[in-house]
XYZ file of C-alpha atoms in Angstrom:
601
model
C -0.093 0.060 0.007
C 1.243 3.506 -0.855
C 0.791 5.990 2.095
C 0.973 9.747 1.608
C 2.970 11.679 4.132
C 1.332 15.313 4.345
C 4.260 16.484 6.546
C 6.819 15.358 4.348
C 5.168 15.867 1.127
C 6.015 12.334 -0.429
C 4.521 9.107 -1.014
C 5.516 6.186 1.261
C 5.438 2.691 0.047
C 4.102 0.494 2.645
C 3.104 -3.166 2.751
C 1.606 -3.618 6.107
C 2.017 -7.253 6.089
C 2.390 -10.430 3.729
C -0.552 -12.630 4.866
C -0.579 -15.864 2.936
C -4.062 -17.166 2.155
C -5.919 -19.386 -0.221
C -6.753 -17.549 -3.380
C -10.482 -17.625 -3.424
C -13.027 -15.060 -4.250
C -14.608 -12.729 -1.478
C -17.651 -10.493 -1.154
C -20.275 -9.560 1.390
C -23.641 -10.470 2.984
C -23.899 -10.683 6.973
C -25.688 -13.210 8.931
C -26.959 -12.361 12.493
C -25.700 -14.294 15.460
C -28.345 -16.307 17.084
C -28.990 -16.731 20.711
C -27.358 -19.735 22.152
C -28.764 -22.561 24.448
C -27.804 -22.564 28.095
C -27.827 -26.430 28.934
C -26.954 -28.642 25.826
C -28.468 -32.010 25.702
C -26.900 -35.303 24.580
C -28.111 -34.728 21.216
C -26.479 -31.247 21.296
C -23.131 -32.844 22.049
C -23.228 -35.293 19.378
C -24.269 -32.463 16.968
C -21.397 -30.316 18.092
C -18.961 -33.148 17.393
C -20.460 -33.604 13.967
C -19.969 -29.976 13.360
C -16.290 -29.997 14.563
C -15.902 -32.996 12.232
C -17.344 -30.917 9.247
C -15.009 -27.965 9.887
C -12.157 -30.083 10.384
C -12.773 -31.775 6.923
C -13.284 -28.535 5.134
C -9.890 -27.209 6.753
C -7.981 -30.317 5.351
C -9.589 -29.708 1.968
C -8.497 -26.161 1.667
C -5.033 -26.387 3.451
C -3.750 -28.901 1.151
C -4.754 -26.894 -2.044
C -0.927 -25.956 -2.654
C 2.330 -26.697 -1.016
C 3.322 -23.246 -0.035
C -0.018 -22.438 1.766
C 0.263 -25.920 3.502
C 3.671 -25.338 4.749
C 3.216 -21.772 5.950
C -0.216 -22.664 7.889
C 1.150 -25.843 9.592
C 4.435 -26.720 11.309
C 3.425 -30.253 12.285
C 0.733 -31.513 9.911
C 0.840 -34.895 11.433
C -1.128 -33.346 14.450
C -3.829 -32.762 12.043
C -3.669 -36.221 10.650
C -2.240 -34.580 7.530
C 0.806 -35.753 5.456
C 2.852 -33.909 2.657
C 1.130 -32.517 -0.182
C 2.217 -32.540 -3.874
C 5.047 -29.913 -4.212
C 3.135 -27.464 -6.454
C 2.081 -23.789 -6.198
C -1.271 -25.044 -7.304
C -3.273 -24.155 -10.387
C -4.266 -21.046 -11.627
C -6.661 -21.389 -14.523
C -10.444 -20.748 -15.504
C -10.843 -24.595 -14.644
C -9.385 -24.364 -11.208
C -11.605 -21.201 -10.270
C -14.559 -23.349 -11.547
C -13.664 -26.221 -9.225
C -13.197 -23.748 -6.481
C -16.599 -22.564 -7.030
C -18.098 -25.882 -6.944
C -16.152 -26.671 -3.749
C -17.483 -23.649 -1.898
C -21.022 -24.447 -3.068
C -20.891 -27.987 -1.676
C -19.469 -26.406 1.509
C -22.276 -24.006 1.969
C -24.964 -26.616 1.237
C -23.258 -28.855 3.846
C -23.133 -25.789 6.426
C -26.691 -25.170 5.744
C -27.671 -28.698 6.866
C -26.648 -28.017 10.446
C -29.216 -26.421 12.775
C -27.622 -23.447 14.683
C -29.579 -24.084 17.813
C -27.921 -27.365 18.322
C -24.460 -25.757 18.485
C -22.317 -24.333 21.266
C -21.664 -20.516 21.590
C -18.249 -20.831 19.778
C -19.497 -23.104 17.098
C -22.437 -20.561 16.450
C -19.628 -17.928 15.959
C -17.673 -20.282 13.612
C -20.882 -20.916 11.795
C -21.669 -17.423 11.400
C -18.318 -16.499 10.124
C -17.972 -19.329 7.729
C -21.647 -18.752 6.350
C -20.572 -15.061 5.874
C -17.254 -15.952 4.070
C -19.057 -18.503 1.779
C -21.718 -16.065 0.697
C -19.085 -13.355 0.216
C -17.021 -15.617 -1.904
C -19.886 -16.900 -4.155
C -20.997 -13.475 -4.461
C -17.910 -12.719 -6.590
C -18.558 -15.180 -9.090
C -19.539 -12.841 -11.815
C -16.272 -10.864 -11.308
C -13.624 -13.489 -12.139
C -12.122 -11.574 -15.030
C -11.888 -8.471 -13.013
C -9.434 -9.834 -10.432
C -5.776 -10.139 -10.609
C -2.858 -11.090 -8.432
C -0.209 -9.216 -10.261
C 0.581 -5.662 -9.069
C 4.198 -4.155 -8.375
C 3.772 -4.037 -4.409
C 1.253 -6.468 -3.066
C 1.218 -8.710 -6.154
C 2.239 -12.556 -6.004
C 5.287 -11.992 -8.068
C 6.559 -9.371 -5.563
C 5.735 -11.643 -2.564
C 7.037 -14.975 -3.746
C 10.878 -14.086 -3.266
C 9.961 -13.420 0.618
C 7.646 -16.199 0.964
C 10.362 -18.675 -0.387
C 13.079 -17.220 1.358
C 11.226 -17.922 4.624
C 10.149 -21.583 3.798
C 10.865 -23.603 6.922
C 13.715 -26.030 6.467
C 13.567 -28.485 9.548
C 14.400 -31.918 8.078
C 15.903 -33.440 4.702
C 12.322 -34.001 3.634
C 11.803 -30.262 3.844
C 14.785 -29.493 1.894
C 13.679 -31.912 -0.975
C 10.126 -30.744 -0.995
C 11.349 -27.026 -1.338
C 13.820 -27.677 -4.104
C 10.932 -29.651 -5.982
C 8.768 -26.535 -5.485
C 11.292 -24.190 -6.979
C 11.074 -26.478 -10.084
C 7.233 -25.671 -10.290
C 7.616 -22.058 -10.243
C 8.048 -21.512 -14.228
C 4.863 -23.642 -14.714
C 2.840 -21.521 -12.198
C 3.941 -18.054 -13.695
C 2.957 -19.229 -17.216
C -0.410 -20.236 -16.014
C -0.987 -16.837 -14.474
C 0.155 -14.957 -17.715
C -2.024 -17.476 -19.810
C -5.162 -16.256 -17.660
C -4.062 -12.607 -18.040
C -4.106 -13.290 -21.737
C -7.620 -14.652 -21.649
C -8.776 -11.627 -19.453
C -7.229 -9.436 -22.064
C -9.231 -11.156 -24.900
C -12.375 -10.646 -22.822
C -11.743 -6.898 -22.317
C -9.969 -6.862 -18.911
C -6.400 -6.596 -19.737
C -4.038 -4.518 -17.650
C -3.083 -1.217 -18.538
C 0.251 -0.611 -19.911
C 1.645 1.408 -16.958
C 0.691 -1.274 -14.703
C 2.403 -4.026 -16.638
C 5.569 -1.990 -16.815
C 5.672 -1.362 -13.171
C 5.368 -5.096 -12.462
C 8.280 -5.574 -14.992
C 10.309 -3.031 -13.249
C 9.792 -4.817 -9.844
C 10.815 -8.225 -11.181
C 13.786 -6.713 -13.002
C 14.951 -5.366 -9.721
C 14.736 -8.827 -8.161
C 16.640 -10.143 -11.306
C 19.382 -7.889 -10.771
C 20.845 -9.823 -7.958
C 22.280 -13.349 -9.327
C 24.844 -14.952 -7.113
C 23.664 -12.816 -4.251
C 20.059 -13.522 -4.776
C 18.227 -13.925 -1.558
C 17.134 -17.459 -2.244
C 20.710 -18.418 -2.311
C 21.909 -16.547 0.827
C 18.725 -17.453 2.903
C 19.023 -21.192 2.036
C 22.419 -21.397 3.418
C 21.437 -19.557 6.598
C 18.301 -21.949 7.013
C 20.572 -25.144 6.555
C 22.992 -23.888 9.364
C 20.857 -25.113 12.327
C 20.423 -28.442 10.590
C 24.280 -28.778 10.496
C 24.458 -27.696 14.082
C 21.714 -30.103 15.262
C 23.226 -33.169 13.590
C 20.552 -33.453 10.827
C 23.051 -32.714 8.186
C 26.562 -33.434 7.591
C 28.947 -30.759 6.135
C 28.873 -32.807 3.075
C 25.231 -32.979 2.726
C 24.937 -29.256 3.379
C 27.338 -28.444 0.842
C 25.583 -30.618 -1.665
C 22.174 -29.077 -0.984
C 23.360 -25.663 -1.176
C 24.865 -26.451 -4.706
C 21.753 -27.812 -5.841
C 19.576 -24.765 -4.629
C 22.091 -22.346 -6.200
C 21.883 -24.294 -9.498
C 17.992 -24.213 -9.028
C 17.980 -20.416 -8.581
C 20.424 -19.792 -11.204
C 19.162 -21.950 -13.870
C 15.190 -22.201 -13.109
C 13.951 -19.423 -10.702
C 15.642 -16.379 -12.397
C 14.881 -17.819 -16.070
C 11.214 -18.392 -14.929
C 11.130 -14.379 -13.772
C 12.759 -13.501 -17.017
C 10.510 -15.359 -19.235
C 7.633 -14.056 -17.165
C 8.752 -10.373 -17.509
C 9.144 -10.987 -21.461
C 5.668 -12.718 -21.749
C 4.205 -9.585 -20.205
C 5.063 -7.650 -23.292
C 2.288 -9.594 -25.250
C -0.313 -8.077 -22.768
C 0.505 -4.486 -23.721
C -1.781 -2.581 -25.959
C -4.837 -4.738 -24.920
C -6.627 -2.729 -22.279
C -9.912 -1.585 -23.168
C -9.989 1.218 -20.762
C -7.821 4.252 -19.417
C -8.381 4.783 -15.646
C -10.179 3.307 -13.061
C -12.452 0.275 -12.570
C -15.858 2.310 -13.289
C -14.713 2.362 -16.948
C -15.356 -1.381 -17.288
C -18.752 -2.733 -17.823
C -20.307 -3.209 -14.506
C -17.167 -1.746 -13.226
C -18.677 0.305 -10.403
C -20.900 -2.863 -9.342
C -17.632 -4.743 -9.019
C -15.787 -1.813 -7.086
C -18.799 -1.900 -4.526
C -18.334 -5.596 -4.253
C -14.624 -5.079 -3.781
C -14.990 -2.449 -1.235
C -17.291 -4.677 0.704
C -14.979 -7.704 0.478
C -11.736 -5.915 1.399
C -13.147 -4.045 4.348
C -15.540 -6.607 5.869
C -18.244 -3.804 6.130
C -21.441 -3.441 4.160
C -20.789 0.214 3.892
C -21.099 1.643 0.397
C -18.223 3.813 -1.161
C -20.519 6.831 -0.719
C -21.237 6.001 3.050
C -17.405 5.449 3.581
C -16.766 8.820 1.841
C -18.825 10.451 4.292
C -17.154 8.783 7.261
C -13.883 9.951 5.847
C -14.898 13.509 5.547
C -16.495 13.553 9.031
C -13.266 12.036 10.593
C -11.034 14.514 8.676
C -13.140 17.419 9.575
C -13.080 16.314 13.319
C -9.381 16.231 13.472
C -8.905 19.632 11.544
C -11.010 21.174 14.352
C -8.651 19.483 16.644
C -5.766 20.879 14.921
C -7.133 24.442 14.922
C -7.711 24.213 18.705
C -4.219 23.295 19.315
C -3.025 26.405 17.327
C -5.273 28.680 18.928
C -3.605 27.175 22.294
C -0.062 27.304 21.075
C 0.419 29.172 17.677
C 4.033 27.678 17.543
C 2.758 24.200 17.785
C 3.608 22.990 14.465
C 7.145 24.285 14.391
C 7.592 22.263 17.540
C 6.195 19.333 15.922
C 8.524 19.660 12.912
C 11.618 19.400 15.435
C 10.031 16.706 17.742
C 11.421 13.102 17.342
C 10.462 9.820 18.745
C 13.129 8.919 21.458
C 14.148 5.673 20.192
C 15.924 4.576 16.968
C 16.579 0.699 17.492
C 13.935 -1.503 16.381
C 14.506 -4.087 19.135
C 14.065 -1.246 21.698
C 10.717 0.022 19.932
C 9.162 -3.352 20.065
C 10.178 -3.872 23.550
C 8.641 -0.651 24.615
C 5.750 -1.540 22.586
C 5.347 -4.719 24.582
C 5.641 -2.936 27.944
C 3.043 -0.314 26.886
C 0.378 -2.955 25.632
C -0.640 -3.715 29.162
C -2.253 -0.356 29.611
C -5.026 -0.916 27.330
C -4.828 -4.620 25.910
C -5.030 -8.150 27.435
C -1.853 -9.612 28.384
C 0.029 -11.130 25.240
C 0.786 -14.720 25.006
C 4.322 -15.629 25.388
C 6.117 -15.875 22.170
C 9.039 -14.670 20.386
C 10.028 -12.987 17.195
C 13.052 -12.484 14.588
C 14.009 -9.197 13.142
C 15.387 -9.467 9.739
C 16.657 -7.015 6.932
C 15.059 -7.070 3.608
C 17.289 -8.109 0.701
C 18.609 -5.102 -1.495
C 17.173 -6.615 -4.573
C 13.724 -6.230 -3.109
C 13.984 -3.109 -1.093
C 12.479 -0.709 -3.674
C 9.113 -2.382 -3.588
C 8.775 -3.383 -0.025
C 7.921 -1.298 3.121
C 9.971 -0.106 5.744
C 8.687 -2.931 7.836
C 6.513 -5.974 7.585
C 5.396 -8.945 9.515
C 5.075 -12.749 8.312
C 2.379 -14.749 10.341
C 3.395 -18.040 11.873
C 1.966 -21.580 11.461
C -1.215 -21.874 13.729
C 0.521 -24.508 15.649
C 3.648 -22.454 16.402
C 3.102 -18.917 17.593
C 6.980 -18.547 18.323
C 7.790 -18.458 14.659
C 7.222 -14.682 13.940
C 9.319 -12.793 11.592
C 9.343 -9.015 11.151
C 11.371 -7.482 8.209
C 13.066 -4.160 8.514
C 13.815 -2.434 5.197
C 16.514 -0.060 5.896
C 17.046 0.674 2.048
C 13.605 1.600 1.370
C 13.106 5.195 0.113
C 10.491 5.753 2.844
C 12.524 4.312 5.729
C 12.420 6.703 8.639
C 13.010 6.127 12.215
C 10.281 8.604 13.103
C 7.804 6.546 11.325
C 9.362 3.033 12.315
C 7.941 3.143 15.548
C 4.129 3.215 14.656
C 5.010 0.961 11.854
C 6.272 -1.407 14.251
C 2.992 -0.976 16.382
C 1.214 -2.019 13.296
C 3.419 -5.084 12.476
C 4.255 -6.050 15.944
C 2.812 -4.950 19.293
C -0.234 -4.471 19.469
C -0.728 -5.016 15.773
C -0.392 -8.175 13.545
C 1.850 -10.127 15.657
C 0.012 -9.603 18.647
C -3.378 -10.019 17.235
C -2.262 -13.159 15.558
C -0.444 -14.741 18.237
C -3.219 -13.872 20.798
C -5.827 -15.559 18.616
C -4.090 -18.701 17.721
C -3.316 -18.938 21.704
C -7.296 -19.141 22.407
C -7.006 -22.499 20.317
C -9.746 -21.597 17.571
C -10.993 -24.078 15.203
C -8.006 -24.506 12.461
C -10.641 -23.389 9.653
C -10.426 -19.872 11.100
C -6.922 -19.367 9.977
C -8.033 -19.753 6.514
C -10.949 -17.326 6.651
C -9.282 -14.368 5.360
C -10.844 -11.109 6.573
C -8.471 -8.401 5.613
C -10.655 -5.617 6.969
C -10.567 -6.825 10.352
C -6.589 -7.747 10.047
C -5.672 -4.482 8.717
C -8.195 -2.507 10.440
C -6.987 -3.590 13.696
C -3.433 -2.963 12.745
C -4.109 0.469 11.630
C -6.272 1.148 14.649
C -3.579 0.266 17.168
C -0.945 2.166 15.139
C -3.053 5.247 15.257
C -3.538 5.068 19.210
C 0.236 4.263 19.974
C 1.001 7.709 19.309
C -0.760 8.474 22.647
C 1.699 6.334 24.526
C 4.989 7.838 23.238
C 7.028 9.647 25.793
C 7.738 12.781 23.763
C 9.890 15.370 25.516
C 7.259 17.950 25.610
C 3.608 18.649 24.791
C 3.099 14.682 24.480
C -0.683 14.884 24.061
C -0.450 17.630 21.333
C 2.325 15.811 19.769
C 0.126 12.662 19.561
C -2.985 14.448 18.265
C -0.973 16.183 15.401
C 0.514 12.719 14.369
C -2.850 11.195 14.261
C -4.136 14.165 12.066
C -1.320 13.601 9.729
C -2.181 9.994 9.576
C -5.814 10.679 8.930
C -5.043 13.199 6.363
C -2.644 10.840 4.602
C -4.877 7.837 4.597
C -8.047 9.978 4.268
C -6.844 11.625 1.004
C -5.454 8.233 -0.530
C -8.770 6.663 0.251
C -10.854 9.375 -1.111
C -8.692 9.333 -4.485
C -9.171 5.536 -4.591
C -12.897 6.004 -4.702
C -12.609 9.115 -7.075
C -10.637 7.336 -9.395
C -12.242 3.771 -9.399
C -16.179 4.684 -8.501
C -16.602 8.270 -9.843
C -14.134 8.112 -12.786
C -11.568 10.744 -11.999
C -8.763 11.370 -14.462
C -5.229 12.290 -13.658
C -6.144 15.871 -13.961
C -8.994 15.522 -11.396
C -6.880 13.551 -9.094
C -4.130 16.462 -9.188
C -6.695 18.967 -8.822
C -8.128 17.315 -5.702
C -4.516 17.045 -4.300
C -4.041 20.580 -4.924
C -7.037 21.607 -2.796
C -5.210 20.192 0.044
C -1.908 21.695 -0.559
C -0.242 18.914 -2.595
C 1.181 20.248 -6.010
C 3.888 17.871 -7.050
C 2.893 16.141 -10.208
C 5.005 13.035 -9.599
C 2.969 12.494 -6.413
C -0.305 12.744 -8.154
C 0.733 10.512 -10.875
C 2.157 7.882 -8.570
C -0.923 7.888 -6.450
C -3.155 7.733 -9.624
C -1.284 4.790 -10.810
C -1.477 3.047 -7.322
C -5.154 3.142 -6.917
C -5.762 1.701 -10.418
C -3.065 -0.998 -10.074
C -4.537 -1.975 -6.489
C -8.153 -0.773 -6.146
C -9.644 -0.478 -2.829
C -6.188 -1.066 -1.146
C -6.360 1.926 0.734
C -9.720 1.254 2.071
C -8.932 -2.008 3.319
C -6.742 0.002 5.950
C -8.517 3.220 6.592
C -12.195 2.424 6.153
C -11.718 -0.677 8.172
C -9.789 1.475 10.945
C -12.665 3.828 10.987
C -15.164 0.911 11.689
C -12.903 0.048 14.643
C -12.968 3.753 15.840
C -16.708 3.825 15.303
C -17.267 0.812 17.566
C -14.960 1.971 20.187
C -16.625 5.562 20.169
C -20.082 3.898 20.662
C -18.791 1.942 23.641
C -17.104 4.947 25.156
C -20.370 7.056 24.883
C -22.435 4.181 26.092
C -20.530 3.101 28.995
C -18.970 6.412 29.890
C -16.761 5.996 33.067
C -17.555 2.233 32.828
C -15.592 1.873 29.536
C -12.735 -0.502 29.959
C -10.314 -0.533 26.974
C -8.838 -3.975 28.001
C -12.292 -5.436 28.014
C -13.333 -3.832 24.891
C -10.023 -5.103 23.128
C -10.467 -8.647 24.569
C -13.978 -9.137 23.097
C -12.370 -8.176 19.654
C -9.426 -10.381 20.093
C -11.214 -13.153 21.418
C -13.590 -13.199 18.468
C -10.673 -13.191 15.891
C -10.815 -12.140 12.184
C -14.248 -11.680 11.113
C -16.675 -9.266 9.278
C -17.709 -6.140 11.068
C -21.292 -6.750 11.347
C -20.369 -10.021 13.469
C -17.789 -7.983 15.239
C -20.417 -5.284 16.180
C -22.814 -7.884 17.209
C -20.512 -9.645 19.575
C -19.163 -6.297 21.317
C -23.210 -5.184 21.546
C -23.982 -8.571 23.226
C -20.974 -8.538 25.587
C -20.987 -4.790 26.572
C -24.436 -3.486 26.598
């Protein structure tokens, strides 16, 4: 995601997290939570067991769809009665999508065969969340050719080098599977391009600038050969196998040679072929601009917004929310200026009193207990982004752990990113670490949820939560002076940054703004740099609704918090409020609101 910094007058490229998920359609239609029974009968217990078996079967079907998802989701598959899966990235074709839709329809029918009144409280929540997810997914059926997994920042081709370099190697079998998986990449990328060609023939081709941006990202990755991250990371991953006696020195050297050959002779040529084949897609786009220019493009954008935010709000309703939030924060800023006319000058020279990422995360962990439930015991590792990937990755990002190993958390620091700044690193680590993604994921996994929940991807909840805690982390920073005012100005800057980008996203993709209108809108807010306007205009076309996934979802959490505070007054307890959200786990906002209401009011 690209995040505009009003204070510094530049665009900051941020991918807040790389969350591996099964590639399924998503959409929106909420189900209400029903009342639960207080004293289950024997028949209820039997039905509970049957429902658990049903969810377990679904989990096994979905998690085994491809080797990468399987490996990232489970550390010890045998604990789930699963063995290894074929060393493949899976299929990306019209036929595979049709099979997925049939699979989801079948699951939906099976789910409907259960009577919710016979389920436990937790099972009813799982029922509602799964039902919502399935209806959402199937609602996206008409929009098969509108979707793409290719983009310069959050596209699959940009994520794969990181995901492969973090592939766990804990046995010889893991090594062999990994090397076999590398050999499948060329086939998989060719399938993706073939599908993009079908899309182009049907009038849904990518615009040339988007193709060129993807090619630039890939060429940056290809610039590293012998120093490729898949070579260096492989050697590092084998070191603990050598020290633990699983590998001999000779075996380690042999595997390293095999991997180097795979990277140089298969992976890099696969990317080169991919870049070259994208040339065939140029000149085939039927539109110049946002999604609204496609046939039924506005309908798709409405669906996409509901899908990525997990909220039933329309683009128009979200616009109103954004304008309201920005006006409130502008009023706050004016009040601060009236109290202290020099406050902005003081803000310009104020810095966060930390520069070391480890110290920042440690401080965030300590401050967490002021407003959030106690974090589970876990660990994390800080790593540095490879130079060949730095241009298109964020200052920091988080990789989720397997659901059966909450200790394997990784946060990447991208010191070579053009937007890396120690002043913005602290809130970014709050987003990625504590009390953001790392905390939210490990907390939820520690509650021992049904495994199926890990595969139901509600990005609005995940990114909305991380943006929400990033926003409020400013209130806990120990500035050297005027701490409250500094925090409010930081929050204003964040609202302005994400608010403007979100409004442009809606303007371009839903209202049909062209570059001139985009530039004019920014000029009204004091942003006159033409490169900034062009970059942002391209960004919202390449990755539509991406800003809303963060900001509109954040506003839903803010609205729920405000409602709770207004209703409970002095009885509002932030720890209790956050615990309800975290215990529920990723879910659409209608269900989040229902659970908060039933527990607090």
